[in-house]
Coordinates of C-alpha atoms (C1' of nucleotides) in Angstrom, one line a residue:
Chain S
M1 CA 69.6 157.7 112.5
V2 CA 73.4 157.1 114.0
T3 CA 74.6 153.6 114.5
P4 CA 76.2 153.4 118.6
V5 CA 80.1 151.7 117.9
H6 CA 80.1 148.1 118.4
S7 CA 83.6 147.9 117.5
S8 CA 84.7 148.5 121.3
K9 CA 83.7 145.8 123.5
L10 CA 82.0 147.1 127.2
R11 CA 84.8 145.6 130.1
I12 CA 83.9 145.3 133.7
Y13 CA 84.9 145.1 136.8
N14 CA 83.9 141.8 138.5
T15 CA 83.2 141.0 141.7
L16 CA 83.8 137.2 142.0
S17 CA 87.3 137.9 139.4
K18 CA 88.7 140.8 141.2
D19 CA 89.6 142.1 138.0
I20 CA 88.1 143.9 134.8
E21 CA 86.9 141.3 132.8
E22 CA 85.5 141.4 129.0
F23 CA 81.6 141.6 128.4
Q24 CA 80.5 139.0 126.8
P25 CA 76.9 138.2 127.0
I26 CA 75.8 134.2 127.9
N27 CA 73.8 134.1 125.0
K28 CA 75.1 136.5 122.3
D29 CA 73.4 140.0 122.3
K30 CA 70.8 139.2 125.2
V31 CA 71.6 140.4 128.9
G32 CA 70.0 139.7 132.2
I33 CA 71.1 142.4 134.8
Y34 CA 69.4 141.7 138.5
A35 CA 69.9 145.1 140.9
C36 CA 69.7 144.9 144.7
G37 CA 67.4 147.0 145.7
L38 CA 65.9 148.6 148.2
T39 CA 64.2 147.6 151.6
V40 CA 61.1 149.5 151.8
N41 CA 61.5 150.9 155.8
D42 CA 62.6 154.0 155.1
Y43 CA 63.3 157.0 152.5
M44 CA 66.1 156.4 150.1
H45 CA 69.1 158.3 150.9
I46 CA 72.4 159.5 148.9
G47 CA 74.3 155.8 148.9
H48 CA 71.8 154.1 147.1
A49 CA 70.5 156.7 144.8
R50 CA 74.1 156.3 143.5
T51 CA 73.8 152.9 143.3
Y52 CA 70.6 153.1 141.3
L53 CA 71.5 155.8 139.6
I54 CA 75.2 153.6 138.3
W55 CA 72.8 150.8 137.3
D56 CA 70.1 152.6 135.3
V57 CA 74.1 154.5 133.3
L58 CA 74.9 150.8 132.9
V59 CA 71.7 149.3 131.9
R60 CA 71.1 152.2 129.4
Y61 CA 74.5 151.7 127.9
L62 CA 73.9 148.6 127.6
R63 CA 70.9 149.0 125.4
F64 CA 73.0 151.6 123.2
K65 CA 75.3 149.5 122.3
G66 CA 72.7 147.2 121.2
Y67 CA 71.7 144.3 124.1
K68 CA 68.4 143.1 124.6
V69 CA 68.2 143.8 128.1
T70 CA 65.8 142.6 130.3
Y71 CA 66.1 144.8 133.5
V72 CA 64.7 143.3 137.2
S73 CA 65.2 144.8 140.8
N74 CA 63.5 143.7 143.9
V75 CA 61.6 145.6 146.5
T76 CA 62.4 143.9 149.7
D77 CA 59.3 144.3 151.5
I78 CA 60.2 141.9 154.3
S79 CA 61.9 143.5 156.2
I80 CA 60.8 142.8 160.0
D81 CA 63.5 143.8 163.0
D82 CA 63.3 144.6 166.0
K83 CA 64.0 148.8 165.2
I84 CA 61.0 148.4 162.3
L85 CA 58.5 146.9 165.2
K86 CA 59.0 150.2 166.8
R87 CA 59.1 152.4 163.7
L88 CA 55.7 150.6 164.1
K89 CA 54.8 151.9 166.9
E90 CA 56.3 155.6 166.6
E91 CA 54.7 156.0 163.6
N92 CA 51.8 154.4 165.0
I93 CA 50.6 152.1 161.7
S94 CA 50.7 148.8 161.0
F95 CA 53.2 147.0 159.2
Q96 CA 51.7 146.9 156.2
Q97 CA 51.0 150.4 155.6
L98 CA 54.3 151.5 156.3
I99 CA 55.9 149.1 154.0
E100 CA 53.1 151.0 151.5
K101 CA 54.3 154.0 152.2
Y102 CA 58.1 153.7 151.8
T103 CA 57.5 151.6 148.2
M104 CA 55.5 154.6 147.0
A105 CA 58.4 157.0 148.4
Y106 CA 60.7 154.7 146.5
F107 CA 59.1 155.2 143.7
E108 CA 59.0 158.7 143.7
D109 CA 62.0 158.7 144.9
R110 CA 63.5 156.5 141.5
E111 CA 61.9 158.4 139.3
S112 CA 63.2 162.1 140.3
I113 CA 66.3 161.5 139.9
G114 CA 65.4 160.3 135.9
L115 CA 66.2 156.1 136.7
L116 CA 63.9 154.1 134.2
R117 CA 61.9 151.5 135.8
A118 CA 62.5 147.9 135.1
D119 CA 61.2 145.1 133.2
V120 CA 60.3 143.9 136.7
H121 CA 60.4 145.7 139.9
P122 CA 59.4 142.2 141.7
L123 CA 57.9 142.2 145.3
A124 CA 59.4 139.7 148.1
T125 CA 56.2 139.2 149.9
Q126 CA 54.9 138.3 146.3
H127 CA 57.4 135.8 145.9
I128 CA 57.6 133.2 149.6
Q129 CA 55.4 130.0 147.3
E130 CA 58.9 130.7 144.5
M131 CA 61.2 131.2 147.9
I132 CA 59.3 128.2 149.7
E133 CA 60.7 126.0 146.1
L134 CA 63.8 126.3 146.7
I135 CA 64.5 126.0 150.2
K136 CA 62.2 122.9 149.3
K137 CA 65.0 121.6 146.5
L138 CA 68.2 122.0 148.9
I139 CA 66.8 120.8 152.1
E140 CA 65.6 118.1 149.6
K141 CA 69.4 117.4 148.5
D142 CA 71.1 118.4 151.9
Y143 CA 72.3 121.3 151.9
G144 CA 69.3 123.0 154.4
Y145 CA 68.2 121.3 157.5
V146 CA 65.6 122.1 159.7
T147 CA 65.5 123.0 162.9
E148 CA 63.9 124.7 165.8
D149 CA 63.7 127.5 165.3
G150 CA 63.2 127.4 161.0
V151 CA 65.7 126.2 158.3
Y152 CA 69.1 126.5 158.0
F153 CA 71.9 126.3 154.8
N154 CA 74.5 124.4 155.6
I155 CA 77.9 126.3 154.5
S156 CA 80.5 123.5 154.6
K157 CA 78.1 121.1 152.4
F158 CA 79.3 124.4 149.9
K159 CA 82.8 123.7 148.7
E160 CA 82.9 126.8 147.1
Y161 CA 81.6 129.4 149.7
G162 CA 83.3 131.8 150.0
K163 CA 84.7 132.6 146.5
L164 CA 83.1 136.3 146.5
S165 CA 84.0 137.8 149.6
G166 CA 86.9 135.9 149.9
I167 CA 85.7 135.1 153.2
R168 CA 86.4 131.0 153.7
S169 CA 83.9 129.7 156.3
Q170 CA 86.6 128.5 159.3
E171 CA 88.4 132.7 159.3
L172 CA 84.4 133.8 159.6
I173 CA 84.1 131.1 163.0
A174 CA 87.3 132.2 164.1
G175 CA 87.7 136.4 162.7
A176 CA 84.6 137.9 162.9
G177 CA 85.9 139.1 166.3
G178 CA 83.7 136.3 167.9
R179 CA 80.7 138.7 167.8
I180 CA 79.1 136.1 166.3
K181 CA 77.4 133.9 169.2
A182 CA 77.4 130.8 168.4
D183 CA 75.0 128.9 170.8
E184 CA 72.5 131.9 170.1
Y185 CA 71.2 129.4 167.1
D186 CA 70.6 125.8 167.1
K187 CA 72.6 126.3 164.1
E188 CA 75.5 123.3 162.3
N189 CA 78.4 126.0 161.7
V190 CA 78.2 129.6 162.8
G191 CA 78.3 130.5 159.4
D192 CA 75.3 129.0 158.3
F193 CA 72.5 131.1 158.0
A194 CA 68.6 131.0 157.6
L195 CA 66.0 130.0 154.7
W196 CA 63.6 130.4 156.8
K197 CA 62.8 131.7 160.3
K198 CA 59.9 130.6 162.6
T199 CA 58.0 133.6 163.9
N200 CA 55.2 133.7 166.5
T201 CA 52.3 135.5 165.3
D202 CA 52.5 138.8 167.0
E203 CA 54.9 139.7 163.9
P204 CA 54.1 139.3 160.1
Y205 CA 54.0 135.4 159.3
W206 CA 53.7 133.6 156.4
Y207 CA 52.1 129.7 156.7
S208 CA 55.4 127.7 155.0
P209 CA 55.7 123.5 155.6
W210 CA 58.1 124.1 158.2
G211 CA 55.4 126.3 160.4
I212 CA 54.3 130.2 159.9
G213 CA 57.4 132.6 159.5
R214 CA 59.1 134.4 157.6
P215 CA 61.9 133.6 154.6
G216 CA 65.7 134.5 155.3
W217 CA 67.0 137.2 153.7
H218 CA 69.1 136.0 150.7
I219 CA 66.6 133.8 149.8
E220 CA 64.1 136.1 148.1
C221 CA 67.2 137.6 145.7
S222 CA 67.6 134.0 144.4
A223 CA 64.4 133.0 144.1
M224 CA 62.7 136.0 142.3
S225 CA 66.6 136.8 140.6
M226 CA 66.4 133.1 139.0
K227 CA 62.5 133.2 137.8
Y228 CA 62.3 136.4 136.0
L229 CA 66.2 135.7 134.0
G230 CA 67.2 131.8 134.4
E231 CA 69.2 130.0 136.9
S232 CA 72.2 131.1 135.1
F233 CA 72.0 135.3 134.2
D234 CA 74.8 138.0 133.4
I235 CA 75.0 140.7 135.5
H236 CA 74.2 140.9 139.6
T237 CA 74.9 143.9 140.9
G238 CA 74.9 145.5 144.7
G239 CA 77.1 148.2 147.1
E240 CA 79.5 146.8 148.7
D241 CA 77.9 146.3 151.7
N242 CA 76.4 143.5 150.0
I243 CA 79.4 140.8 149.1
F244 CA 79.1 139.4 152.1
P245 CA 77.6 138.2 153.5
H246 CA 74.2 138.3 151.3
H247 CA 75.7 137.5 147.8
E248 CA 78.2 134.9 148.9
N249 CA 75.2 133.3 150.3
E250 CA 72.8 134.1 147.2
I251 CA 75.6 131.9 144.7
A252 CA 76.1 129.2 148.2
Q253 CA 71.7 128.6 147.2
S254 CA 71.4 129.3 144.2
E255 CA 74.4 127.0 143.1
A256 CA 73.3 124.0 145.5
A257 CA 69.6 124.3 144.0
T258 CA 70.9 124.1 140.6
G259 CA 73.9 122.5 139.8
K260 CA 74.3 125.7 137.8
R261 CA 76.5 129.0 137.8
F262 CA 74.1 131.4 138.7
V263 CA 75.5 134.8 138.1
K264 CA 78.4 135.5 135.3
Y265 CA 79.5 138.6 137.0
W266 CA 79.4 139.8 140.4
L267 CA 78.9 145.0 139.9
H268 CA 78.8 146.4 143.0
T269 CA 79.7 150.0 144.3
R270 CA 81.5 151.3 147.0
H271 CA 79.5 153.6 149.5
V272 CA 79.2 157.1 149.5
L273 CA 81.1 159.0 153.1
L274 CA 79.6 160.9 154.5
G275 CA 82.2 163.0 157.9
G276 CA 84.9 160.0 156.9
E277 CA 81.6 157.6 157.6
K278 CA 79.6 155.5 155.7
M279 CA 75.7 156.8 155.4
S280 CA 73.9 153.9 157.1
K281 CA 70.3 153.8 158.3
S282 CA 71.4 152.3 161.5
Y283 CA 74.6 155.6 162.2
K284 CA 71.5 157.5 161.3
K285 CA 74.2 158.9 159.1
L286 CA 72.2 159.8 156.2
I287 CA 71.0 162.5 153.9
Y288 CA 67.4 161.4 152.7
L289 CA 67.7 161.3 148.1
R290 CA 64.7 163.7 148.5
D291 CA 66.3 166.5 150.7
A292 CA 69.2 167.0 148.5
V293 CA 66.8 166.5 145.4
K294 CA 65.2 169.7 147.3
K295 CA 67.9 172.0 147.7
F296 CA 69.9 171.4 144.3
G297 CA 67.7 169.5 141.8
S298 CA 67.8 166.6 140.2
L299 CA 69.6 167.4 137.3
N300 CA 73.1 169.0 139.6
L301 CA 72.5 166.0 141.4
R302 CA 72.5 163.3 139.1
L303 CA 75.5 164.5 137.9
Y304 CA 77.8 164.8 141.1
L305 CA 77.0 161.2 141.5
L306 CA 78.6 160.5 138.4
Q307 CA 81.6 162.6 138.8
T308 CA 82.8 160.0 140.4
H309 CA 83.4 156.2 139.2
Y310 CA 81.4 153.9 141.0
R311 CA 84.3 151.5 142.0
K312 CA 85.6 154.5 144.6
Q313 CA 84.4 156.0 147.7
L314 CA 82.1 159.2 147.2
L315 CA 82.9 161.8 149.7
Y316 CA 79.7 163.4 149.5
D317 CA 80.2 167.3 149.5
E318 CA 77.3 170.2 148.5
K319 CA 80.2 172.2 147.2
G320 CA 80.5 170.1 144.5
I321 CA 77.1 169.8 143.9
E322 CA 77.1 172.7 142.8
E323 CA 79.5 173.2 140.7
A324 CA 78.2 170.5 138.7
S325 CA 75.8 172.8 137.9
L326 CA 77.6 175.2 136.1
T327 CA 78.1 171.7 133.6
V328 CA 74.5 170.7 133.3
N329 CA 73.5 174.8 132.3
R330 CA 77.0 174.7 130.1
I331 CA 75.0 171.8 128.4
K332 CA 71.2 172.7 128.5
K333 CA 72.6 175.4 126.6
A334 CA 74.0 174.1 124.2
I335 CA 71.8 171.9 123.3
Q336 CA 68.8 174.7 123.6
F337 CA 70.8 177.2 121.3
L338 CA 70.5 174.4 118.7
Q339 CA 66.7 173.9 119.3
L340 CA 66.2 176.8 118.9
F341 CA 68.3 176.9 115.3
I342 CA 66.6 174.7 114.0
L343 CA 62.9 176.1 115.4
K344 CA 64.4 179.8 113.7
N345 CA 65.1 177.4 110.6
I346 CA 68.1 179.0 110.1
S347 CA 69.8 178.3 106.3
S348 CA 73.2 180.0 107.1
N349 CA 75.2 176.7 106.2
V350 CA 77.1 177.1 108.6
G351 CA 78.6 173.9 111.1
E352 CA 79.4 171.6 109.0
N353 CA 83.1 170.6 110.2
L354 CA 81.4 171.0 113.7
I355 CA 79.9 167.8 113.0
D356 CA 83.0 166.3 112.9
T357 CA 84.6 167.8 116.5
I358 CA 80.9 166.6 117.5
E359 CA 81.1 162.5 116.4
N360 CA 85.3 162.5 117.7
K361 CA 83.8 163.3 121.0
R362 CA 81.4 161.1 121.4
I363 CA 83.8 158.3 120.3
E364 CA 85.7 159.6 123.4
F365 CA 82.5 159.0 125.1
I366 CA 82.2 155.5 124.1
E367 CA 86.0 154.9 125.1
A368 CA 85.3 155.7 128.6
M369 CA 82.1 154.3 129.1
D370 CA 83.9 151.0 127.3
D371 CA 86.4 151.1 130.3
D372 CA 84.2 149.8 134.0
L373 CA 81.7 153.0 133.3
N374 CA 84.2 156.3 133.2
T375 CA 81.2 158.4 133.6
P376 CA 83.8 160.3 135.4
L377 CA 85.6 160.8 132.1
A378 CA 82.3 160.1 129.9
I379 CA 81.3 163.5 130.9
K380 CA 83.7 165.1 130.2
S381 CA 83.6 164.8 127.0
L382 CA 80.1 166.0 127.1
Q383 CA 81.5 169.2 129.2
D384 CA 83.6 169.1 125.5
I385 CA 81.1 169.0 123.4
A386 CA 78.6 171.8 125.7
K387 CA 82.4 173.9 125.3
E388 CA 82.9 173.5 121.9
I389 CA 79.0 174.2 120.4
L390 CA 79.1 177.2 122.1
Q391 CA 82.3 178.6 121.1
Y392 CA 82.1 177.5 118.0
I393 CA 78.6 180.0 117.8
E394 CA 80.2 182.7 119.0
S395 CA 83.4 182.7 116.9
Y396 CA 80.9 181.7 113.4
G397 CA 77.3 182.5 114.3
P398 CA 74.4 180.8 114.5
I399 CA 74.6 177.4 113.0
D400 CA 72.4 175.7 110.1
S401 CA 69.1 173.7 111.1
K402 CA 70.2 170.5 109.6
F403 CA 73.6 170.8 110.8
S404 CA 71.9 171.3 114.2
L405 CA 69.6 168.2 113.8
K406 CA 72.1 166.7 113.0
I407 CA 74.6 166.8 116.2
L408 CA 70.8 166.4 118.2
E409 CA 70.8 163.1 117.0
I410 CA 74.4 162.5 117.8
L411 CA 74.4 163.9 121.6
D412 CA 71.0 162.1 122.1
P413 CA 71.2 158.8 123.0
I414 CA 74.2 159.5 124.7
I415 CA 73.3 161.8 127.0
T416 CA 70.7 160.7 127.6
I417 CA 72.9 157.3 128.8
I418 CA 74.3 159.9 131.8
F419 CA 70.9 162.3 132.5
G420 CA 68.3 159.9 132.2
N421 CA 65.4 160.7 132.2
L422 CA 66.1 164.0 133.1
Y423 CA 67.5 164.3 129.8
S424 CA 64.2 165.3 127.4
R425 CA 62.4 166.9 131.0
E426 CA 64.8 168.8 132.1
I427 CA 67.7 170.0 129.2
R428 CA 65.7 169.2 125.8
I429 CA 63.0 170.9 126.4
D430 CA 60.3 171.5 123.7
M431 CA 61.1 174.9 123.4
S432 CA 57.9 175.7 121.0
K433 CA 55.6 176.5 123.2
Y434 CA 57.7 179.5 124.3
F435 CA 59.6 180.4 120.5
W436 CA 56.7 183.0 120.2
I437 CA 56.1 184.9 122.5
V438 CA 59.8 185.4 123.7
E439 CA 60.9 186.0 120.6
K440 CA 58.2 188.7 120.5
M441 CA 60.1 190.1 124.1
L442 CA 63.5 189.5 122.3
E443 CA 62.6 191.5 119.8
E444 CA 61.1 194.4 121.5
R445 CA 63.9 194.1 124.3
N446 CA 66.7 194.5 120.9
L447 CA 65.0 198.1 119.7
L448 CA 65.0 199.2 123.2
R449 CA 68.9 198.2 123.5
K450 CA 69.3 200.3 120.3
E451 CA 67.2 203.1 121.1
G452 CA 69.6 203.2 124.4
N453 CA 66.9 202.7 126.8
F454 CA 68.4 200.3 128.8
E455 CA 66.2 200.7 131.7
K456 CA 63.1 198.7 130.4
A457 CA 65.2 196.3 128.1
D458 CA 66.6 195.2 131.1
I459 CA 62.5 195.3 132.8
I460 CA 61.8 192.8 129.8
R461 CA 65.3 190.8 130.8
N462 CA 63.9 191.0 134.5
K463 CA 61.1 189.1 133.2
L464 CA 62.0 186.5 130.9
K465 CA 64.3 185.5 134.2
E466 CA 60.8 185.2 136.2
M467 CA 60.0 183.1 133.9
G468 CA 63.1 180.8 134.1
I469 CA 64.8 181.9 130.4
E470 CA 67.9 183.8 129.7
I471 CA 69.4 185.6 127.5
E472 CA 72.3 185.7 125.9
D473 CA 73.8 188.2 123.9
F474 CA 76.1 187.9 121.0
K475 CA 76.9 190.1 118.1
F476 CA 74.6 188.2 115.7
G477 CA 71.9 188.4 117.7
S478 CA 70.5 187.4 121.2
L479 CA 69.9 183.5 121.5
W480 CA 68.0 182.0 125.0
Y481 CA 67.5 179.1 127.3
I482 CA 65.5 177.7 129.6
S483 CA 67.5 177.2 132.9
K484 CA 64.4 176.9 134.7
I485 CA 61.1 175.2 134.1
T486 CA 58.1 176.9 136.0
Chain N
rG1 C1' 92.4 140.3 163.3
rC2 C1' 90.8 138.6 158.5
rC3 C1' 89.4 141.0 153.3
rG4 C1' 89.7 144.6 150.0
rG5 C1' 89.7 149.7 148.6
rG6 C1' 93.4 153.7 148.1
rA7 C1' 96.7 158.1 149.0
rU8 C1' 97.2 163.5 142.3
rG9 C1' 97.6 170.7 142.1
rG10 C1' 94.3 175.5 147.2
rC11 C1' 89.6 171.9 146.1
rA12 C1' 87.0 168.0 143.6
rG13 C1' 88.6 164.5 140.3
rA14 C1' 90.3 161.4 134.7
rG15 C1' 95.3 159.7 133.4
rU16 C1' 99.0 153.0 134.6
rG17 C1' 105.9 154.1 130.6
rG18 C1' 107.4 159.5 127.3
rU19 C1' 102.3 165.0 124.7
rU20 C1' 97.0 170.5 128.2
rA21 C1' 92.6 165.5 132.0
rU22 C1' 88.2 168.6 132.9
rG23 C1' 85.8 171.3 136.4
rC24 C1' 86.2 174.4 140.1
rG25 C1' 88.2 179.2 142.9
rG26 C1' 92.5 182.9 142.3
rC27 C1' 95.6 186.4 139.6
rG28 C1' 95.5 189.6 135.1
rG29 C1' 93.3 191.1 130.5
rC30 C1' 89.7 190.6 125.9
rC31 C1' 84.0 190.6 124.9
rU32 C1' 79.6 193.5 126.4
rG33 C1' 75.0 199.9 127.3
rC34 C1' 74.7 196.6 131.9
rA35 C1' 74.8 191.2 134.0
rG36 C1' 75.3 187.0 133.3
rA37 C1' 77.7 183.8 130.1
rG38 C1' 81.8 183.5 127.2
rC39 C1' 86.8 183.8 125.6
rC40 C1' 92.6 184.5 126.0
rG41 C1' 96.4 184.3 129.1
rU42 C1' 98.8 182.5 134.1
rU43 C1' 98.6 179.7 139.1
rU44 C1' 107.2 177.9 139.6
rC45 C1' 109.1 170.3 139.4
rA46 C1' 100.3 168.3 140.8
rC47 C1' 101.6 163.5 141.6
rG48 C1' 102.4 160.2 150.4
rG49 C1' 107.5 159.0 151.9
rG50 C1' 112.1 155.9 150.4
rG51 C1' 114.4 153.0 147.6
rG52 C1' 115.2 150.2 142.6
rU53 C1' 113.8 149.1 137.6
rU54 C1' 115.1 152.2 132.3
rC55 C1' 117.6 156.6 127.9
rG56 C1' 112.8 157.8 130.7
rA57 C1' 107.6 157.1 135.8
rA58 C1' 102.4 160.0 138.7
rU59 C1' 101.8 155.6 135.7
rC60 C1' 106.0 149.0 136.9
rC61 C1' 108.8 146.7 141.1
rC62 C1' 110.2 146.4 146.6
rU63 C1' 109.4 148.6 151.4
rC64 C1' 107.2 152.4 155.0
rU65 C1' 103.6 156.6 156.6
rC66 C1' 98.3 157.2 156.6
rC67 C1' 93.6 157.1 155.3
rC68 C1' 89.1 154.4 154.2
rG69 C1' 85.1 149.8 153.7
rG70 C1' 83.7 145.2 154.3
rC71 C1' 84.1 140.7 157.8
rU72 C1' 76.7 142.4 161.5
rC73 C1' 70.6 144.8 159.4
rC74 C1' 72.9 147.5 154.9
rA75 C1' 73.0 150.4 148.3

RNA sequence: GCCGGGAUGGCAGAGUGGUUAUGCGGCGGCCUGCAGAGCCGUUUCACGGGGGUUCGAAUCCCUCUCCCGGCUCCA
């Protein structure tokens, strides 16, 4: 087994301090991470995918570094507004059916780009009681107050309000271009936000000490994250649009209730832009993940999304996804050629000095990841690795099976960080079941080539191509790899 | 208006004081039965404008211009 480099420390950008900090978990090697999940009233789009992808990489990387990670990501299945009510009519289904449909789609989509399942995916609707308890506590501590239409959080009581977003309450009131109409709600401060909203019975509702209704949006994340990770935990993530008001309000509620620091590191992704504008549901400017996966393939898409640093806006560009396929192919090839050498049980004694090169590139990879998850740079070292392997084979011939195995052992963990579950599914595929038949066909093809019967030789090559198998001819013979799983 | 992030070669995209990022594309060559892939070379100061600090700046400081995001349900 290859042991990860522990000497280097992960440095990450914390929105709270607006600075890159050395990552130091609250409890030695245990890490609690809460990733703000999807509101399941529509299919996941590319912007969501990018965000969940980088947290997937983060969790995998933390585990790679030896941390014991508890990964929690919620499913917001309470999202009711006029638009949703309209959709229910359009699709002629109940609220429950709509939520179920998109929750299932959400998990399918996550799986399609190789995302880990979180340790817990709590549903908001199953934690109403926890939310009510939290609201009760806030009322007891005088941070919450009850009005005609619900329960609100008084932001003027929480001195540190605004510490995450930099938006202070007075500015909120005066600023925001008067978009918030103070008299619309029965609130003490314009910036006060709902903990519980009273509703009519014609919308989905739950019982509470303050009458029937539904919880405010922010309370679910406070209640569920603290339930599964404790009152203080390490990492809380989301898209940049969550910074204000969502995460600001979460901090206020949680810290007001417990008197403790809620979260140590706040991490946020920047948006994916489409035609210069934010990809979002409300503007109808979006590309669904499932459509992009269908069009470009999950490996290419996953690599493409990680080829821009997560704190940089990503301008969605289809040409870029197509380009990513070249890197993907090269990696596939390098890995599968090594697998092939193992299957062939090559004992050439070739390849020992390649291991050092690979090991150095592995360290480069780790250094890049430690630097605030610099995936574009980490991917560059994967590109280098693939190139080194292929060049080496070209120059020195088949690599000894014991060295091939050693190299794969070094590479498996780091490539999996980038490609997630897709690595074993689409890159390091089990070649053994194809091995005998393909080798036999290659033997035949090479015989035909020697005879100069290229026409028949090409028929075999085309047949293999139809099976999703590509051939590469070297001086020492032909190698093959599975480019498409059929 | 307030808060935040940017501007790098034809394109995408790293790099924070001195050495080739990388990938794609273009051009020339090599390899190959062919194709693909690969390899080598090349694509003249790549670092938004101006000023400053320094022996030396894409990298630090000042200033200007432009772009983007958040401030409203949002990843």
